[in-house]
Amino acid sequence: MPYLNSLRNRFIITLSIMLVLVMSILVFILHQLMIPNLISEERQSAHVYANALQMSIDHHARTLSDMAHEWASWASTRDFMENHLPDFPQTHITSAVFDEHGADLMLITNAHDGVTWVAGRNPVTGAFTSCATPTGECQWALDQVRQIQRQLPETDTTARMGVSPAFGLLSTWPIAHRASTLSSGKLTLVRFLPGQWQLDPADTASTLTLSAVRQDMTAGNNAPVVAIDSISDDSLRLTLLRDSATPGYQVMMTTRLDRDGLRDGIQRFNLTMLGALALLLVLMVIMLWVFRAMVLRPITELSRYASALRQSPGEHLDAPPPWLQARGDELGIMAREFQTLIQELNERNAHLKALTNRDALTGLGNRRLLDRQLPRILSLTHRLERPVALIMIDVDHFKLYNDFYGHPEGDQCLKTIAETLGDIFQRESDLVARIGGEEFVIVLPDFDLDRAMDIARGVCTAMEAQCLPHEPSPTHRYVTISAGVAISSPEHPLSGEALIKQADEALYQIKKSSRNAVGCAAPS
């Protein structure tokens, strides 16, 4: 086919086939790999979240059980059950005690499970009542007391969930008899649960909707504990089933989970596909232009030159045409373009080399520069019989700063510190570097320990004078720093690694004992 004889046309066809192939691969990856993996990760995250909810519920249950055990173990409780302490309810079962421990109902029964005392807070009126029987002021607790009496375990002290007449956590512990190993009664604590139970007030996603369901007795121990259902493209429903103290019933807890991970993953991949398509189209245009400029035109000119040579086989050409000598032909243009590209590449390499020695955020030197320059500074300075000081700085409570203000503000704080250090240390011989997240190092040739300590204190003062707010800091309302100082002297020279280690140990000690202060390493 004449159309395919053209090198340019074949190149265009090849690029088009590659474009279609790449897009087909991306679509295949999306539907066959990306989406299934995202769904799998979503399910795993939901199970992890379910486990966290179960652990939180178990924690609440253990807390209630420990509280009931503590009350049942009191000597005063045993004395009350044995009629040795008749004023026990008035002195120990009070509204303040219930408020302190977060309990809503207490039931004390005798050895025959009869009611000895009942106390709690009326869930309707909020009034605290304490009675010998669930009558009168304690009439509100009658249904709950009857339900508890029907469910009193013989030996199990594990906190359970009740569903009737109200949702709640309850734990029962025996009250040991003082004179024997027999139980003189039982003490049951109840904490009522709302139908919308929010485990953690700071986490609105932890709100569980409680409901009572009939237990599937045919399922045995194989009944599902955790179920994850897709409600819509935006939501999942997480269902937890737990056994209850009410025979024949289970507590079903449901919560809604957003499918942000799946949605964001697909959206990111779609944007990636669109970006890849746009990039490929741009690359196709660029490649066509480059192919024409760097391949087709030089080859065409060379073909014309060769054809001219063939048309005059008997003639002797002393030199190529003037445009070739003057490098005005396509080959000359290509050579100059290559030279330009090489020059630009060298400049970029030099720029990249400089970047490898600089911290991208602050513009200060980085750990690579410090490791390379510190041994040289030590060697040159010690030859002149002068000491070298190294100051290691750490921002106090920077993690709290990041958590409170956010990482962008944290980055700005580090930039401000870097600018402050740059304003203070302007000697060409000084080296200021950022070696970690909030750690900086200053190398000062010809500085002894006293001068280094003074300058370190000055840096702390200068940083505090910046008045950068730091509300969560337990040290100061403004951002402060701590510094560790180490010295390498000609009499006791240290390697760069040892000098850094001494300064780091000094910084550790000062941070351990206090903050916003300066410490020095012990002399060698």
XYZ file of C-alpha atoms in Angstrom:
524
model
C 0.000 0.000 0.000
C 1.479 3.385 -1.029
C 0.165 4.965 2.150
C 2.264 2.622 4.276
C 5.381 3.334 2.283
C 5.672 6.677 4.036
C 7.814 6.530 7.169
C 5.786 9.354 8.686
C 2.476 7.532 8.133
C 3.820 4.310 9.596
C 5.061 6.239 12.607
C 1.610 7.805 13.111
C -0.090 4.404 12.832
C 2.345 2.911 15.342
C 1.699 5.704 17.843
C -2.071 5.340 17.414
C -1.910 1.600 18.026
C 0.190 2.192 21.136
C -2.326 4.770 22.383
C -5.253 2.377 21.953
C -3.271 -0.436 23.581
C -2.311 1.655 26.610
C -5.877 2.862 27.163
C -7.195 -0.706 26.822
C -4.701 -1.882 29.425
C -5.734 0.916 31.789
C -9.434 0.048 31.394
C -8.639 -3.628 31.995
C -6.643 -2.759 35.116
C -9.517 -0.638 36.417
C -12.235 -3.262 36.037
C -10.289 -6.452 36.643
C -7.736 -5.407 39.233
C -8.323 -1.945 40.686
C -12.011 -2.162 41.606
C -11.812 -5.721 43.074
C -8.769 -4.713 45.112
C -10.498 -1.562 46.340
C -13.578 -3.576 47.334
C -11.374 -6.120 49.110
C -9.553 -3.344 50.975
C -12.904 -1.770 51.831
C -14.121 -5.049 53.322
C -10.901 -5.495 55.263
C -11.167 -1.959 56.622
C -14.776 -2.627 57.619
C -13.741 -5.793 59.480
C -10.954 -3.901 61.222
C -13.480 -1.234 62.198
C -15.860 -3.945 63.427
C -13.107 -5.427 65.574
C -12.408 -1.990 67.011
C -16.101 -1.596 67.873
C -16.156 -5.031 69.495
C -13.084 -4.129 71.543
C -14.705 -0.859 72.617
C -17.885 -2.671 73.654
C -15.825 -5.261 75.533
C -13.975 -2.444 77.272
C -17.257 -0.936 78.461
C -18.370 -4.382 79.629
C -15.119 -5.041 81.505
C -15.299 -1.634 83.160
C -18.826 -2.328 84.412
C -17.843 -5.835 85.521
C -14.830 -4.537 87.447
C -17.022 -1.942 89.134
C -19.615 -4.548 90.149
C -16.875 -6.841 91.427
C -15.392 -4.030 93.494
C -18.741 -3.185 95.100
C -19.578 -6.846 95.741
C -16.174 -7.339 97.401
C -16.532 -4.452 99.842
C -16.536 -5.525 103.469
C -19.344 -3.011 103.997
C -21.471 -4.840 101.422
C -20.932 -8.175 103.197
C -21.746 -6.554 106.541
C -24.942 -5.117 105.094
C -26.023 -8.526 103.766
C -25.382 -10.025 107.212
C -27.331 -7.224 108.958
C -24.211 -5.775 110.587
C -24.373 -2.447 108.783
C -28.000 -1.311 108.422
C -27.056 2.231 107.337
C -25.013 0.908 104.362
C -27.485 2.203 101.713
C -27.538 5.691 103.197
C -23.739 5.990 103.372
C -22.555 4.011 100.348
C -25.385 3.903 97.795
C -25.647 7.577 96.933
C -26.272 9.660 93.860
C -22.671 10.909 93.902
C -21.323 7.348 93.823
C -23.542 6.484 90.858
C -22.487 9.621 89.002
C -18.822 8.933 89.687
C -18.951 5.392 88.326
C -21.469 5.957 85.543
C -23.953 3.357 86.832
C -27.705 3.664 86.324
C -29.146 0.846 88.453
C -27.937 -1.349 91.332
C -29.783 -4.439 92.502
C -28.721 -6.371 95.617
C -30.386 -9.755 96.060
C -30.137 -12.288 98.879
C -29.063 -15.901 98.611
C -32.548 -16.799 97.341
C -32.470 -14.045 94.675
C -34.955 -11.970 96.608
C -34.606 -8.190 96.483
C -32.554 -6.762 99.349
C -31.978 -3.288 97.953
C -32.517 -1.441 94.688
C -31.170 1.979 93.748
C -30.636 3.988 90.628
C -31.574 6.932 88.520
C -35.032 7.065 86.986
C -34.415 7.205 83.217
C -37.583 9.261 82.722
C -37.291 11.894 85.455
C -33.567 11.668 86.155
C -34.259 11.477 89.901
C -32.088 9.211 92.060
C -33.992 6.803 94.322
C -32.855 4.135 96.770
C -35.313 1.638 98.290
C -35.506 -1.732 99.937
C -38.042 -2.896 97.328
C -38.905 -1.761 93.790
C -42.032 0.011 94.958
C -42.988 3.554 95.717
C -40.220 5.843 94.553
C -38.447 2.837 93.007
C -41.527 1.586 91.143
C -39.841 2.627 87.887
C -37.248 -0.157 88.366
C -39.780 -2.971 88.876
C -39.733 -4.325 85.326
C -35.955 -4.140 85.160
C -35.603 -5.872 88.547
C -37.934 -8.688 87.500
C -36.004 -9.174 84.282
C -32.687 -9.252 86.155
C -34.067 -11.760 88.678
C -35.055 -14.078 85.826
C -31.573 -13.772 84.305
C -29.357 -13.975 87.410
C -26.448 -16.296 86.544
C -25.176 -18.914 88.930
C -21.443 -18.430 88.363
C -20.881 -16.283 85.277
C -19.717 -12.783 86.227
C -19.152 -11.539 82.678
C -20.931 -8.315 81.800
C -23.869 -9.021 79.497
C -26.169 -6.964 77.315
C -29.825 -6.802 78.168
C -32.631 -5.986 75.748
C -35.715 -5.900 77.969
C -37.269 -3.732 79.198
C -34.443 -1.451 78.021
C -31.060 -1.887 76.411
C -28.211 -1.981 78.845
C -25.016 -3.573 80.076
C -25.339 -5.562 83.288
C -22.883 -7.464 85.438
C -23.633 -9.671 88.434
C -21.121 -10.690 91.124
C -21.680 -12.841 94.196
C -21.372 -11.275 97.638
C -19.227 -13.668 99.655
C -20.351 -14.645 103.159
C -17.928 -13.518 105.839
C -18.040 -16.764 107.809
C -18.147 -19.286 104.940
C -17.424 -19.747 101.274
C -21.105 -19.569 100.436
C -22.619 -16.545 98.751
C -24.808 -14.349 100.864
C -26.328 -12.744 97.801
C -25.566 -11.077 94.500
C -24.879 -7.511 93.400
C -25.916 -6.460 89.900
C -24.932 -3.192 88.227
C -26.715 -1.899 85.131
C -25.723 0.824 82.722
C -28.586 1.741 80.391
C -27.769 2.129 76.708
C -29.647 4.450 74.348
C -31.074 3.159 71.106
C -28.423 5.267 69.374
C -25.288 4.332 71.290
C -22.295 6.537 70.590
C -19.235 4.710 71.863
C -16.910 7.678 71.585
C -18.345 11.216 71.634
C -15.458 12.406 69.466
C -16.228 9.834 66.759
C -19.652 10.297 65.180
C -19.024 7.254 62.979
C -19.134 5.084 66.116
C -22.854 5.584 66.689
C -24.553 2.173 66.866
C -28.267 1.615 66.370
C -29.391 -1.051 68.854
C -32.263 -3.453 68.292
C -33.343 -6.792 69.709
C -33.715 -9.772 67.365
C -34.797 -13.334 67.909
C -31.854 -15.703 68.178
C -31.650 -18.263 65.404
C -31.401 -21.390 67.518
C -30.818 -23.599 64.463
C -27.690 -21.707 63.507
C -25.870 -22.665 66.707
C -22.413 -21.174 67.009
C -22.271 -20.561 63.267
C -24.546 -17.540 63.416
C -22.818 -14.527 61.859
C -21.237 -12.101 64.291
C -20.277 -9.475 61.727
C -22.144 -8.721 58.505
C -21.220 -6.115 55.898
C -23.839 -5.100 53.334
C -23.747 -2.569 50.550
C -26.554 -0.059 50.980
C -25.638 2.104 47.998
C -22.641 3.233 45.992
C -21.846 5.610 48.865
C -22.563 3.559 51.988
C -21.998 0.224 53.698
C -24.026 -1.166 56.584
C -22.016 -2.866 59.321
C -24.034 -5.235 61.524
C -22.795 -6.762 64.788
C -24.661 -9.510 66.632
C -23.980 -10.177 70.312
C -25.625 -12.557 72.720
C -27.849 -10.934 75.310
C -28.815 -11.773 78.849
C -32.412 -12.159 77.673
C -32.983 -15.791 76.632
C -33.828 -16.246 72.970
C -32.708 -12.748 71.978
C -29.596 -11.194 70.552
C -28.569 -7.559 70.369
C -28.160 -6.345 66.815
C -26.009 -3.229 66.415
C -25.797 -1.488 63.066
C -23.835 1.495 61.845
C -23.259 3.162 58.506
C -19.835 3.372 56.872
C -18.979 5.721 54.050
C -17.393 4.209 50.939
C -14.997 7.093 50.545
C -12.039 4.805 49.907
C -13.699 3.009 46.986
C -15.141 6.194 45.514
C -11.922 8.149 45.860
C -9.877 5.270 44.462
C -12.031 4.993 41.345
C -12.069 8.765 40.938
C -8.283 8.948 41.239
C -7.883 6.168 38.706
C -10.290 7.853 36.274
C -8.373 11.103 36.618
C -5.184 9.155 36.055
C -6.638 7.651 32.895
C -7.713 11.066 31.610
C -4.318 12.491 32.468
C -2.606 9.566 30.767
C -4.744 10.051 27.659
C -4.000 13.777 27.542
C -0.322 13.130 28.150
C -0.192 10.495 25.427
C -1.891 12.826 22.955
C 0.543 15.605 23.800
C 3.419 13.166 23.526
C 2.149 12.000 20.136
C 2.110 15.573 18.837
C 5.545 16.263 20.290
C 6.944 13.009 18.958
C 5.562 13.739 15.477
C 7.157 17.164 15.524
C 10.445 15.826 16.872
C 10.376 12.971 14.371
C 9.904 15.399 11.508
C 12.505 17.883 12.785
C 15.168 15.422 13.836
C 14.650 12.513 11.433
C 12.612 13.329 8.339
C 14.137 16.709 7.481
C 17.794 15.681 8.018
C 17.231 12.481 6.043
C 15.529 14.450 3.270
C 18.423 16.910 3.052
C 20.963 14.109 3.118
C 19.039 12.332 0.369
C 19.061 15.473 -1.769
C 22.773 15.941 -1.163
C 23.463 12.301 -2.036
C 21.273 12.593 -5.109
C 23.206 15.677 -6.228
C 26.418 13.759 -5.775
C 25.085 10.893 -7.854
C 24.007 13.253 -10.639
C 27.577 14.425 -11.096
C 29.667 11.293 -10.623
C 32.628 12.623 -12.515
C 32.902 15.897 -10.677
C 35.217 16.391 -7.751
C 33.782 18.227 -4.784
C 36.458 19.876 -2.744
C 34.084 20.379 0.148
C 30.512 19.890 1.077
C 28.075 22.652 0.169
C 28.495 25.952 2.014
C 25.427 25.378 4.177
C 27.004 22.121 5.366
C 30.350 23.754 6.095
C 28.612 26.547 7.941
C 26.512 23.936 9.733
C 23.436 25.618 8.327
C 21.982 22.329 7.144
C 19.755 20.008 9.177
C 22.776 18.111 10.461
C 24.236 21.379 11.728
C 20.955 22.280 13.365
C 20.811 18.845 14.988
C 24.402 19.239 16.192
C 23.674 22.636 17.716
C 20.464 21.319 19.253
C 22.377 18.439 20.750
C 24.933 20.887 22.107
C 22.137 22.993 23.586
C 20.514 19.931 25.079
C 23.833 18.830 26.546
C 24.378 22.287 28.020
C 20.863 22.316 29.483
C 21.388 18.815 30.810
C 24.632 19.883 32.487
C 22.898 22.863 34.027
C 20.090 20.659 35.275
C 22.552 18.133 36.638
C 24.379 20.918 38.438
C 21.048 22.142 39.796
C 20.081 18.621 40.859
C 23.467 18.172 42.498
C 22.862 21.354 44.460
C 19.370 20.152 45.394
C 20.772 16.902 46.801
C 22.612 19.007 49.373
C 19.634 21.195 50.290
C 16.512 20.586 52.300
C 13.543 21.022 49.969
C 11.316 22.643 52.609
C 13.635 25.122 54.308
C 16.457 25.623 51.807
C 19.021 24.822 54.495
C 21.645 22.153 54.131
C 20.522 18.562 54.605
C 22.001 15.517 56.291
C 23.944 14.607 53.143
C 25.676 18.001 53.171
C 26.338 17.745 56.917
C 27.901 14.284 56.617
C 30.157 15.480 53.805
C 31.155 18.888 55.188
C 31.497 18.159 58.924
C 34.651 15.981 58.642
C 36.248 18.606 56.387
C 35.382 21.430 58.815
C 36.773 19.441 61.746
C 40.005 18.669 59.903
C 40.626 22.226 58.688
C 39.731 23.892 62.001
C 41.796 21.513 64.131
C 44.812 22.165 61.890
C 44.550 25.763 63.045
C 44.413 24.536 66.663
C 40.872 25.830 67.080
C 37.767 24.036 68.446
C 34.546 23.262 66.590
C 31.133 23.540 68.252
C 28.035 21.643 67.139
C 24.572 22.675 68.298
C 21.665 20.282 67.777
C 18.220 21.886 67.981
C 14.838 20.212 68.379
C 11.452 21.962 68.292
C 9.613 21.341 71.581
C 6.407 19.301 71.256
C 6.363 19.628 67.472
C 4.101 16.599 67.056
C 1.473 18.328 69.204
C 1.934 21.423 67.027
C 1.351 19.403 63.843
C -1.642 17.571 65.305
C -3.230 20.820 66.518
C -2.489 23.224 63.652
C -2.001 20.806 60.751
C 1.027 19.887 58.677
C 0.944 23.003 56.427
C 1.293 25.216 59.510
C 3.968 22.863 60.800
C 5.919 23.314 57.570
C 5.568 27.095 57.879
C 6.867 26.889 61.455
C 9.960 25.002 60.249
C 10.510 27.624 57.540
C 10.342 30.387 60.155
C 12.895 28.572 62.296
C 15.140 28.140 59.254
C 14.873 31.848 58.417
C 15.710 32.751 62.021
C 18.769 30.502 61.973
C 19.816 31.936 58.625
C 19.612 35.468 60.022
C 21.718 34.536 63.047
C 24.431 32.443 61.390
C 25.747 34.363 58.396
C 29.443 33.508 58.467
C 30.628 31.631 55.402
C 32.264 29.093 57.699
C 29.014 28.368 59.591
C 26.980 25.355 58.511
C 23.244 25.186 59.251
C 21.383 22.016 58.262
C 18.044 20.364 58.822
C 18.688 16.688 59.528
C 15.236 15.446 60.500
C 11.609 16.398 60.853
C 12.108 19.121 63.493
C 15.834 18.729 64.126
C 18.464 21.233 63.034
C 22.238 21.216 63.385
C 24.566 24.226 63.503
C 28.319 23.739 63.044
C 30.416 26.653 64.338
C 34.160 26.571 63.685
C 36.344 28.441 66.194
C 33.693 28.339 68.966
C 34.536 27.025 72.426
C 31.952 25.599 74.823
C 31.116 28.860 76.617
C 30.550 30.790 73.395
C 28.557 27.908 71.925
C 26.334 27.734 75.007
C 25.770 31.498 74.852
C 24.872 31.400 71.179
C 22.567 28.391 71.764
C 20.740 30.300 74.494
C 20.495 33.248 72.135
C 18.919 31.007 69.498
C 16.352 29.777 72.046
C 15.550 33.371 72.975
C 15.318 34.432 69.323
C 12.977 31.560 68.552
C 10.736 32.389 71.499
C 10.732 36.031 70.358
C 9.112 34.962 67.086
C 5.917 34.488 69.159
C 4.636 31.588 67.090
C 1.512 30.404 68.979
C 1.715 26.847 70.356
C -1.470 26.344 72.367
C -1.128 22.571 73.007
C 2.457 22.916 74.295
C 2.812 22.129 78.004
C 6.063 24.128 78.021
C 5.151 27.562 76.681
C 2.356 29.272 74.804
C 4.797 30.043 71.995
C 6.970 27.708 69.951
C 10.215 26.990 71.793
C 13.282 24.912 71.080
C 15.751 22.847 73.062
C 19.429 22.614 72.187
C 22.290 20.245 72.889
C 25.886 21.460 72.521
C 29.019 19.386 71.916
C 32.624 20.478 71.345
C 35.494 18.884 69.427
C 38.799 20.423 70.459
C 42.295 19.927 68.995
C 43.317 18.331 72.299
C 40.364 15.921 72.248
C 39.268 15.678 68.617
C 36.055 13.853 67.763
C 34.842 12.367 64.533
C 31.814 13.924 62.910
C 29.662 10.976 63.944
C 30.867 11.125 67.552
C 30.329 14.894 67.724
C 26.762 14.540 66.456
C 26.139 11.719 68.921
C 27.365 13.810 71.872
C 25.161 16.736 70.875
C 22.217 14.379 70.435
C 22.788 12.894 73.894
C 22.982 16.375 75.396
C 19.738 17.291 73.638
C 18.107 14.103 74.890
C 19.091 14.830 78.470
C 17.820 18.403 78.374
C 14.524 17.275 76.808
C 14.219 14.568 79.417
C 14.616 17.011 82.294
C 13.022 20.108 80.793
C 12.269 21.957 77.569
C 13.109 25.402 76.177
C 16.635 25.019 77.519
C 20.229 24.319 76.515
C 22.424 21.432 77.616
C 25.968 20.407 76.847
C 27.757 17.107 76.528
C 30.093 16.040 79.285
C 33.749 16.864 78.451
C 35.700 13.993 76.912
